[in-house]
Short mmCIF file of N, CA and C in Angstrom, two decimals:
data_model
loop_
_atom_site.label_atom_id
_atom_site.label_comp_id
_atom_site.label_asym_id
_atom_site.label_seq_id
_atom_site.Cartn_x
_atom_site.Cartn_y
_atom_site.Cartn_z
N UNK A 1 -18.56 7.50 8.15
CA UNK A 1 -18.35 5.95 8.83
C UNK A 1 -20.10 5.56 8.43
N UNK A 2 -20.69 5.09 8.02
CA UNK A 2 -21.80 4.49 7.98
C UNK A 2 -21.80 3.09 8.53
N UNK A 3 -23.20 2.71 8.50
CA UNK A 3 -23.51 1.30 8.57
C UNK A 3 -24.70 0.78 7.54
N UNK A 4 -23.72 -0.23 6.37
CA UNK A 4 -24.62 -0.66 5.05
C UNK A 4 -24.85 -2.40 5.84
N UNK A 5 -26.18 -3.11 5.54
CA UNK A 5 -25.89 -4.05 5.60
C UNK A 5 -25.91 -4.71 6.96
N UNK A 6 -25.72 -3.89 8.32
CA UNK A 6 -25.51 -4.18 9.71
C UNK A 6 -24.29 -4.07 9.89
N UNK A 7 -23.21 -3.60 8.71
CA UNK A 7 -22.02 -3.69 9.15
C UNK A 7 -21.35 -2.28 8.72
N UNK A 8 -20.91 -1.47 9.91
CA UNK A 8 -20.11 -0.62 9.90
C UNK A 8 -18.68 -0.18 9.26
N UNK A 9 -18.92 0.58 8.29
CA UNK A 9 -18.10 0.88 6.95
C UNK A 9 -17.74 2.43 6.63
N UNK A 10 -16.81 2.59 5.96
CA UNK A 10 -16.13 4.15 6.16
C UNK A 10 -16.30 4.14 4.21
N UNK A 11 -16.78 5.70 4.20
CA UNK A 11 -16.73 6.00 2.88
C UNK A 11 -15.65 6.03 2.18
N UNK A 12 -14.93 5.44 0.91
CA UNK A 12 -14.05 5.92 0.35
C UNK A 12 -14.14 7.31 -0.48
N UNK A 13 -13.35 8.58 -0.28
CA UNK A 13 -13.67 9.86 -0.98
C UNK A 13 -13.02 9.57 -2.37
N UNK A 14 -12.17 8.78 -2.51
CA UNK A 14 -11.88 8.68 -3.72
C UNK A 14 -13.06 7.94 -4.80
N UNK A 15 -13.60 7.01 -4.71
CA UNK A 15 -14.44 6.16 -5.31
C UNK A 15 -15.81 6.63 -4.16
N UNK A 16 -17.01 7.30 -4.73
CA UNK A 16 -17.92 7.34 -4.16
C UNK A 16 -18.71 6.13 -3.85
N UNK A 17 -18.57 5.38 -4.73
CA UNK A 17 -19.58 4.25 -4.74
C UNK A 17 -19.02 3.21 -4.14
N UNK A 18 -18.15 2.88 -3.55
CA UNK A 18 -16.86 2.27 -2.60
C UNK A 18 -16.85 2.88 -1.69
N UNK A 19 -17.24 1.42 -0.68
CA UNK A 19 -17.50 1.36 0.77
C UNK A 19 -16.57 0.68 1.48
N UNK A 20 -15.57 1.14 2.25
CA UNK A 20 -14.87 -0.47 2.88
C UNK A 20 -15.13 -0.62 4.32
N UNK A 21 -15.08 -1.75 4.52
CA UNK A 21 -15.06 -2.56 5.63
C UNK A 21 -14.46 -1.84 6.86
N UNK A 22 -15.03 -1.50 8.21
CA UNK A 22 -14.41 -0.42 8.90
C UNK A 22 -13.48 -1.91 9.61
N UNK A 23 -13.75 -2.66 9.52
CA UNK A 23 -13.08 -3.91 10.14
C UNK A 23 -11.93 -4.82 9.76
N UNK A 24 -12.29 -5.06 8.06
CA UNK A 24 -10.98 -5.54 7.54
C UNK A 24 -10.68 -4.53 6.45
N UNK A 25 -11.35 -3.56 6.19
CA UNK A 25 -10.79 -2.38 4.85
C UNK A 25 -11.11 -2.66 3.27
N UNK A 26 -11.26 -4.17 3.43
CA UNK A 26 -12.25 -4.65 1.76
C UNK A 26 -13.37 -3.87 1.55
N UNK A 27 -13.54 -3.94 -0.07
CA UNK A 27 -14.10 -2.92 -0.73
C UNK A 27 -15.52 -3.47 -0.52
N UNK A 28 -16.78 -2.85 -0.42
CA UNK A 28 -17.82 -2.93 -0.38
C UNK A 28 -19.18 -2.21 -1.43
N UNK A 29 -20.22 -2.83 -1.81
CA UNK A 29 -20.84 -1.79 -2.85
C UNK A 29 -22.47 -1.49 -1.30
N UNK A 30 -23.26 -0.86 -2.43
CA UNK A 30 -24.01 -0.20 -1.61
C UNK A 30 -24.80 -1.39 -0.53
N UNK A 31 -25.12 -2.57 -0.85
CA UNK A 31 -25.21 -3.24 0.44
C UNK A 31 -24.72 -3.92 1.00
N UNK A 32 -23.70 -3.68 1.14
CA UNK A 32 -22.69 -4.32 2.00
C UNK A 32 -21.91 -5.32 1.36
N UNK A 33 -22.37 -5.76 0.14
CA UNK A 33 -21.60 -7.06 -0.03
C UNK A 33 -19.99 -6.74 -0.54
N UNK A 34 -19.06 -7.69 -0.63
CA UNK A 34 -17.86 -7.41 -1.06
C UNK A 34 -17.55 -7.32 -2.51
N UNK A 35 -16.95 -6.21 -2.94
CA UNK A 35 -17.03 -6.05 -4.49
C UNK A 35 -15.47 -5.46 -4.96
N UNK A 36 -14.97 -5.58 -6.32
CA UNK A 36 -14.15 -5.00 -7.11
C UNK A 36 -13.31 -3.67 -6.53
N UNK A 37 -12.28 -4.08 -5.85
CA UNK A 37 -11.62 -2.18 -5.38
C UNK A 37 -10.47 -1.77 -6.66
N UNK A 38 -11.18 -0.36 -6.87
CA UNK A 38 -9.94 -0.26 -8.86
C UNK A 38 -8.97 0.39 -7.63
N UNK A 39 -8.87 0.61 -6.14
CA UNK A 39 -7.54 1.02 -5.49
C UNK A 39 -6.81 -0.74 -4.93
N UNK A 40 -7.09 -1.34 -5.60
CA UNK A 40 -6.14 -2.84 -5.47
C UNK A 40 -6.29 -3.62 -6.42
N UNK A 41 -5.49 -2.93 -7.70
CA UNK A 41 -5.52 -3.98 -8.41
C UNK A 41 -5.27 -5.36 -8.24
N UNK A 42 -6.21 -6.41 -9.19
CA UNK A 42 -5.50 -7.84 -9.12
C UNK A 42 -4.42 -8.16 -9.96
N UNK A 43 -3.44 -8.64 -9.28
CA UNK A 43 -1.89 -9.23 -10.20
C UNK A 43 -1.75 -10.50 -9.53
N UNK A 44 -0.88 -11.30 -9.58
CA UNK A 44 -0.98 -12.80 -9.01
C UNK A 44 0.47 -12.97 -8.56
N UNK A 45 0.93 -11.37 -8.69
CA UNK A 45 2.23 -11.16 -7.51
C UNK A 45 2.22 -11.68 -6.10
N UNK A 46 2.33 -12.22 -4.94
CA UNK A 46 2.15 -12.33 -4.40
C UNK A 46 3.76 -11.65 -3.37
N UNK A 47 3.31 -11.21 -2.03
CA UNK A 47 4.48 -9.79 -1.57
C UNK A 47 5.56 -10.93 -1.26
N UNK A 48 6.83 -10.19 -1.47
CA UNK A 48 8.52 -11.11 -1.51
C UNK A 48 8.66 -11.09 0.45
N UNK A 49 9.34 -12.31 0.34
CA UNK A 49 9.93 -12.36 1.77
C UNK A 49 11.33 -11.82 1.54
N UNK A 50 10.98 -10.64 2.78
CA UNK A 50 12.31 -9.72 2.36
C UNK A 50 14.14 -10.76 3.07
N UNK A 51 14.73 -10.78 2.41
CA UNK A 51 16.31 -11.70 2.94
C UNK A 51 16.19 -10.73 3.97
N UNK A 52 17.63 -12.06 4.54
CA UNK A 52 18.36 -11.05 6.06
C UNK A 52 18.78 -9.91 5.77
N UNK A 53 19.21 -9.89 4.15
CA UNK A 53 20.39 -8.55 4.13
C UNK A 53 19.67 -7.57 3.71
N UNK A 54 18.33 -8.03 3.18
CA UNK A 54 18.14 -6.94 3.08
C UNK A 54 17.02 -6.35 4.65
N UNK A 55 16.81 -6.81 5.41
CA UNK A 55 16.44 -6.61 6.57
C UNK A 55 17.37 -6.08 7.45
N UNK A 56 18.03 -6.27 7.10
CA UNK A 56 19.87 -5.77 8.00
C UNK A 56 20.17 -4.37 7.66
N UNK A 57 19.64 -4.49 5.99
CA UNK A 57 19.93 -2.87 5.41
C UNK A 57 18.86 -1.98 5.26
N UNK A 58 17.47 -2.37 5.97
CA UNK A 58 16.50 -1.30 7.08
C UNK A 58 16.65 -0.98 8.01
N UNK A 59 17.07 -1.63 8.48
CA UNK A 59 17.48 -1.71 10.15
C UNK A 59 18.09 -0.66 10.41
N UNK A 60 19.67 -1.13 9.73
CA UNK A 60 20.49 -0.19 9.32
C UNK A 60 20.56 1.24 9.99
N UNK A 61 19.44 1.76 9.08
CA UNK A 61 18.76 3.10 8.88
C UNK A 61 18.19 3.79 10.50
N UNK A 62 17.96 3.20 11.59
CA UNK A 62 17.52 3.23 12.58
C UNK A 62 18.37 2.97 13.78
N UNK A 63 18.10 3.93 14.85
CA UNK A 63 19.09 3.45 16.15
C UNK A 63 17.99 3.00 17.03
N UNK A 64 18.47 1.53 17.35
CA UNK A 64 17.75 0.94 18.90
C UNK A 64 18.18 1.65 20.24
N UNK A 65 16.85 2.22 20.66
CA UNK A 65 17.27 2.56 21.84
C UNK A 65 17.24 1.06 22.79
N UNK A 66 17.61 1.92 24.15
CA UNK A 66 17.50 1.26 25.40
C UNK A 66 15.86 0.57 25.87
N UNK A 67 15.02 1.45 25.52
CA UNK A 67 13.99 0.85 25.90
C UNK A 67 12.99 0.05 24.74
N UNK A 68 13.72 -0.53 23.86
CA UNK A 68 13.23 -1.67 22.87
C UNK A 68 12.36 -0.53 21.54
N UNK A 69 12.32 1.13 21.61
CA UNK A 69 11.85 1.66 20.54
C UNK A 69 12.92 1.75 19.37
N UNK A 70 12.49 2.16 18.54
CA UNK A 70 13.44 2.65 17.57
C UNK A 70 13.66 3.94 17.12
N UNK A 71 14.64 4.84 16.76
CA UNK A 71 15.01 5.88 16.69
C UNK A 71 15.14 5.84 14.89
N UNK A 72 14.24 7.09 14.34
CA UNK A 72 14.49 6.96 12.68
C UNK A 72 15.62 8.18 12.67
N UNK A 73 15.74 8.51 11.53
CA UNK A 73 16.68 9.28 10.80
C UNK A 73 16.50 10.56 11.44
N UNK A 74 15.01 11.17 11.31
CA UNK A 74 14.25 12.51 11.34
C UNK A 74 14.07 12.46 13.23
N UNK A 75 14.77 11.76 13.41
CA UNK A 75 14.80 11.61 15.50
C UNK A 75 13.36 10.95 15.82
N UNK A 76 12.33 10.54 14.75
CA UNK A 76 11.23 9.93 15.18
C UNK A 76 11.25 8.79 16.30
N UNK A 77 10.43 8.59 17.12
CA UNK A 77 10.75 7.22 17.92
C UNK A 77 9.41 6.09 17.52
N UNK A 78 10.14 4.97 17.05
CA UNK A 78 8.86 4.37 16.39
C UNK A 78 8.69 3.07 17.72
N UNK A 79 7.50 2.76 17.94
CA UNK A 79 7.00 1.88 19.35
C UNK A 79 6.79 0.58 18.73
N UNK A 80 7.08 -0.51 19.93
CA UNK A 80 6.79 -1.46 18.95
C UNK A 80 5.36 -2.23 19.86
N UNK A 81 4.72 -3.03 19.20
CA UNK A 81 5.51 -3.89 18.00
C UNK A 81 6.10 -3.52 16.68
N UNK A 82 6.79 -4.23 16.03
CA UNK A 82 7.00 -3.96 14.91
C UNK A 82 7.05 -4.56 13.71
N UNK A 83 6.61 -3.76 12.24
CA UNK A 83 6.58 -4.13 11.28
C UNK A 83 7.67 -3.18 10.35
N UNK A 84 7.91 -4.43 9.22
CA UNK A 84 8.72 -3.81 8.38
C UNK A 84 7.48 -3.63 7.08
N UNK A 85 7.45 -1.70 7.30
CA UNK A 85 6.39 -1.51 6.16
C UNK A 85 7.08 -0.99 5.08
N UNK A 86 5.95 -0.74 4.01
CA UNK A 86 6.24 -0.16 2.76
C UNK A 86 6.39 1.52 2.48
N UNK A 87 7.12 2.38 2.12
CA UNK A 87 7.15 3.64 2.29
C UNK A 87 5.80 4.57 1.70
N UNK A 88 5.74 5.63 1.62
CA UNK A 88 4.51 6.11 0.95
C UNK A 88 5.17 5.89 -0.40
N UNK A 89 3.89 5.46 -0.98
CA UNK A 89 4.03 5.45 -3.17
C UNK A 89 4.59 3.93 -3.41
N UNK A 90 5.41 3.45 -2.44
CA UNK A 90 5.84 2.36 -2.70
C UNK A 90 5.54 0.83 -2.05
N UNK A 91 3.58 0.71 -1.59
CA UNK A 91 3.13 -0.06 -1.41
C UNK A 91 3.40 -0.93 -2.26
N UNK A 92 2.54 -2.58 -1.48
CA UNK A 92 2.88 -3.60 -2.68
C UNK A 92 1.72 -3.20 -3.86
N UNK A 93 0.78 -2.87 -4.01
CA UNK A 93 0.41 -2.99 -5.13
C UNK A 93 0.49 -2.10 -5.82
N UNK A 94 1.24 -0.83 -5.72
CA UNK A 94 2.09 -0.45 -6.58
C UNK A 94 3.17 -1.50 -7.48
N UNK A 95 3.98 -1.61 -6.44
CA UNK A 95 4.72 -2.24 -7.25
C UNK A 95 4.37 -4.03 -7.81
N UNK A 96 3.27 -4.25 -7.37
CA UNK A 96 2.98 -5.40 -7.85
C UNK A 96 2.26 -5.01 -9.48
N UNK A 97 1.78 -4.17 -9.75
CA UNK A 97 0.68 -3.71 -10.62
C UNK A 97 2.30 -3.28 -11.67
N UNK A 98 3.30 -2.45 -11.06
CA UNK A 98 4.21 -2.19 -12.62
C UNK A 98 4.84 -3.05 -12.41
N UNK A 99 5.03 -4.31 -11.76
CA UNK A 99 5.87 -5.94 -12.17
C UNK A 99 4.80 -6.36 -13.30
N UNK A 100 3.44 -6.26 -13.44
CA UNK A 100 2.47 -6.47 -14.07
C UNK A 100 2.90 -6.24 -15.54
N UNK A 101 2.91 -5.09 -15.43
CA UNK A 101 3.17 -4.07 -16.63
C UNK A 101 4.65 -4.04 -16.91
N UNK A 102 5.61 -4.60 -16.43
CA UNK A 102 7.06 -4.63 -17.05
C UNK A 102 7.17 -6.10 -17.42
N UNK A 103 6.04 -6.58 -16.96
CA UNK A 103 6.31 -8.35 -17.07
C UNK A 103 7.52 -9.16 -16.82
N UNK A 104 7.76 -8.60 -15.14
CA UNK A 104 8.27 -9.43 -14.36
C UNK A 104 8.12 -10.66 -14.08
N UNK A 105 8.89 -11.86 -14.04
CA UNK A 105 8.86 -12.93 -13.02
C UNK A 105 8.59 -12.58 -11.88
N UNK A 106 7.85 -13.99 -11.04
CA UNK A 106 7.44 -13.79 -9.87
C UNK A 106 9.26 -13.68 -8.77
N UNK A 107 9.80 -14.41 -9.94
CA UNK A 107 11.57 -14.68 -9.30
C UNK A 107 11.97 -12.96 -9.10
N UNK A 108 12.16 -12.89 -11.18
CA UNK A 108 12.35 -11.36 -10.89
C UNK A 108 11.70 -10.29 -10.13
N UNK A 109 10.21 -10.48 -9.48
CA UNK A 109 9.82 -9.75 -8.47
C UNK A 109 10.75 -9.83 -7.30
N UNK A 110 10.77 -10.77 -6.71
CA UNK A 110 11.50 -10.94 -5.42
C UNK A 110 12.44 -10.30 -5.86
N UNK A 111 13.65 -10.46 -6.35
CA UNK A 111 14.66 -9.92 -6.65
C UNK A 111 14.74 -8.63 -6.40
N UNK A 112 13.77 -7.83 -7.38
CA UNK A 112 13.91 -6.55 -7.51
C UNK A 112 13.24 -5.59 -5.85
N UNK A 113 12.63 -6.61 -5.42
CA UNK A 113 12.13 -5.89 -4.02
C UNK A 113 13.23 -5.85 -3.16
N UNK A 114 14.00 -6.80 -2.83
CA UNK A 114 15.04 -7.48 -2.08
C UNK A 114 15.88 -6.45 -2.24
N UNK A 115 16.54 -5.73 -3.78
CA UNK A 115 17.47 -5.05 -4.16
C UNK A 115 16.73 -3.59 -3.74
N UNK A 116 16.32 -3.21 -3.09
CA UNK A 116 15.32 -1.69 -2.95
C UNK A 116 14.95 -1.92 -1.64
N UNK A 117 15.97 -1.56 -0.45
CA UNK A 117 15.58 -1.54 0.73
C UNK A 117 15.52 -0.12 1.34
N UNK A 118 15.42 0.63 0.21
CA UNK A 118 14.92 2.17 0.22
C UNK A 118 13.45 2.37 0.57
N UNK A 119 13.19 1.29 -0.17
CA UNK A 119 11.44 1.12 -0.33
C UNK A 119 10.75 0.83 0.91
N UNK A 120 11.52 0.49 2.07
CA UNK A 120 10.54 0.63 3.01
C UNK A 120 11.53 0.96 4.37
N UNK A 121 10.52 1.05 5.28
CA UNK A 121 10.81 1.91 7.03
C UNK A 121 10.40 0.82 7.70
N UNK A 122 10.96 1.33 8.83
CA UNK A 122 10.42 0.14 10.27
C UNK A 122 8.84 1.21 11.10
N UNK A 123 7.95 0.22 11.25
CA UNK A 123 6.46 1.42 11.55
C UNK A 123 5.81 0.43 12.66
N UNK A 124 5.17 1.01 13.35
CA UNK A 124 4.84 0.00 14.53
C UNK A 124 4.16 -0.13 14.08
N UNK A 125 3.39 -1.75 14.03
CA UNK A 125 2.74 -2.48 13.41
C UNK A 125 1.21 -2.05 13.96
N UNK A 126 0.62 -1.60 14.55
CA UNK A 126 -0.93 -1.18 14.02
C UNK A 126 -0.70 -0.22 13.17
N UNK A 127 -0.21 0.66 13.23
CA UNK A 127 -0.25 1.66 12.34
C UNK A 127 0.31 1.23 10.75
N UNK A 128 1.28 0.66 10.35
CA UNK A 128 1.08 -0.35 9.42
C UNK A 128 -0.04 -1.02 8.76
N UNK A 129 -0.41 -1.55 9.94
CA UNK A 129 -1.75 -2.55 9.36
C UNK A 129 -2.84 -1.89 9.36
N UNK A 130 -3.11 -0.38 9.50
CA UNK A 130 -3.85 0.15 9.36
C UNK A 130 -4.56 0.71 8.37
N UNK A 131 -2.88 1.27 7.37
CA UNK A 131 -2.63 1.58 6.34
C UNK A 131 -2.95 3.19 6.28
N UNK A 132 -2.71 3.59 7.42
CA UNK A 132 -3.12 5.15 7.71
C UNK A 132 -2.13 5.61 6.72
N UNK A 133 -0.58 5.49 6.69
CA UNK A 133 0.50 6.70 6.02
C UNK A 133 0.66 6.13 4.51
N UNK A 134 -0.46 4.84 4.32
CA UNK A 134 -0.02 5.14 2.96
C UNK A 134 -0.63 5.87 1.57
N UNK A 135 0.09 6.00 0.74
CA UNK A 135 -0.78 6.82 -0.55
C UNK A 135 -1.53 6.24 -1.12
N UNK A 136 -2.80 7.03 -1.41
CA UNK A 136 -3.93 6.08 -1.84
C UNK A 136 -4.16 5.82 -2.84
N UNK A 137 -4.89 4.71 -3.37
CA UNK A 137 -4.68 4.54 -5.14
C UNK A 137 -3.77 3.72 -5.25
N UNK A 138 -3.46 3.44 -6.59
CA UNK A 138 -2.50 2.42 -7.29
C UNK A 138 -2.19 2.98 -8.95
N UNK A 139 -1.82 4.44 -8.57
CA UNK A 139 -1.39 5.21 -9.84
C UNK A 139 -0.53 5.53 -9.11
N UNK A 140 0.38 6.37 -10.22
CA UNK A 140 1.88 7.04 -9.82
C UNK A 140 2.50 6.13 -9.82
N UNK A 141 2.73 5.15 -11.01
CA UNK A 141 3.94 4.09 -10.89
C UNK A 141 5.23 4.50 -11.61
N UNK A 142 5.06 5.72 -12.29
CA UNK A 142 5.99 5.74 -13.56
C UNK A 142 7.56 5.30 -12.97
N UNK A 143 8.14 5.97 -12.04
CA UNK A 143 9.35 5.81 -11.16
C UNK A 143 9.44 4.44 -10.80
N UNK A 144 8.50 3.77 -10.05
CA UNK A 144 8.52 2.31 -10.48
C UNK A 144 9.02 1.34 -11.50
N UNK A 145 7.99 1.64 -12.58
CA UNK A 145 8.18 1.24 -13.76
C UNK A 145 9.82 1.23 -14.01
N UNK A 146 10.15 2.62 -14.19
CA UNK A 146 11.56 2.95 -14.40
C UNK A 146 12.68 2.41 -14.26
N UNK A 147 12.17 1.82 -12.67
CA UNK A 147 13.62 1.02 -11.98
C UNK A 147 13.40 -0.24 -12.31
N UNK A 148 12.21 -0.65 -12.22
CA UNK A 148 11.90 -1.92 -12.85
C UNK A 148 12.78 -2.47 -14.26
N UNK A 149 12.35 -1.31 -15.06
CA UNK A 149 13.50 -1.58 -16.54
C UNK A 149 14.60 -1.27 -16.35
N UNK A 150 15.39 -0.33 -15.91
CA UNK A 150 16.27 -0.35 -15.37
C UNK A 150 17.29 -1.92 -14.13
N UNK A 151 16.22 -2.04 -13.59
CA UNK A 151 16.56 -3.35 -13.18
C UNK A 151 16.95 -4.60 -13.96
N UNK A 152 16.05 -4.51 -15.01
CA UNK A 152 16.48 -5.27 -16.29
C UNK A 152 17.21 -5.42 -16.71
N UNK A 153 17.75 -4.08 -17.62
CA UNK A 153 18.49 -3.67 -18.27
C UNK A 153 19.72 -4.58 -17.62
N UNK A 154 19.87 -3.85 -16.54
CA UNK A 154 21.41 -4.33 -15.75
C UNK A 154 21.34 -5.99 -15.07
N UNK A 155 20.21 -6.74 -15.44
CA UNK A 155 20.60 -8.05 -15.39
C UNK A 155 20.25 -8.38 -16.58
N UNK A 156 20.00 -8.28 -17.44
CA UNK A 156 20.23 -8.80 -18.91
C UNK A 156 18.53 -9.34 -19.48
N UNK A 157 17.58 -9.24 -18.15
CA UNK A 157 16.55 -9.77 -18.47
C UNK A 157 15.68 -8.63 -20.13
N UNK A 158 14.89 -9.83 -20.69
CA UNK A 158 14.32 -9.16 -21.69
C UNK A 158 13.08 -9.15 -21.61
#
């Protein structure tokens, strides 16, 4: 944690010249100004809305408890409020980067994401939005590219 330009930031261990705002997680340079973040590649893909069917498939893997919390398959208790978050390694930035490389349209990307409820999990909202359980960076997407290519073949997409 450092103070730069009157702002409290934490240093990104992966890129020592990049610091992140403690408040919003956005990348800052050594003067405290917002800057390009190599861990968040720029693509034109927005986050797809999950369909009702996809959400139901995700929630089916959890047991709603009498107190309103969820119990996961490994016995972990997840207290609310809740978000449906990405599993480690399947964060939006990785999915969007793979879709960009594979050249999926936004519509095809939406369909792909909703066809993969296994990429998601129920998470405590604060924990999800803190990004603490995310895999750092935007690399290691070969398995996602492979699944997207298979998705295209199965649907006859060129």
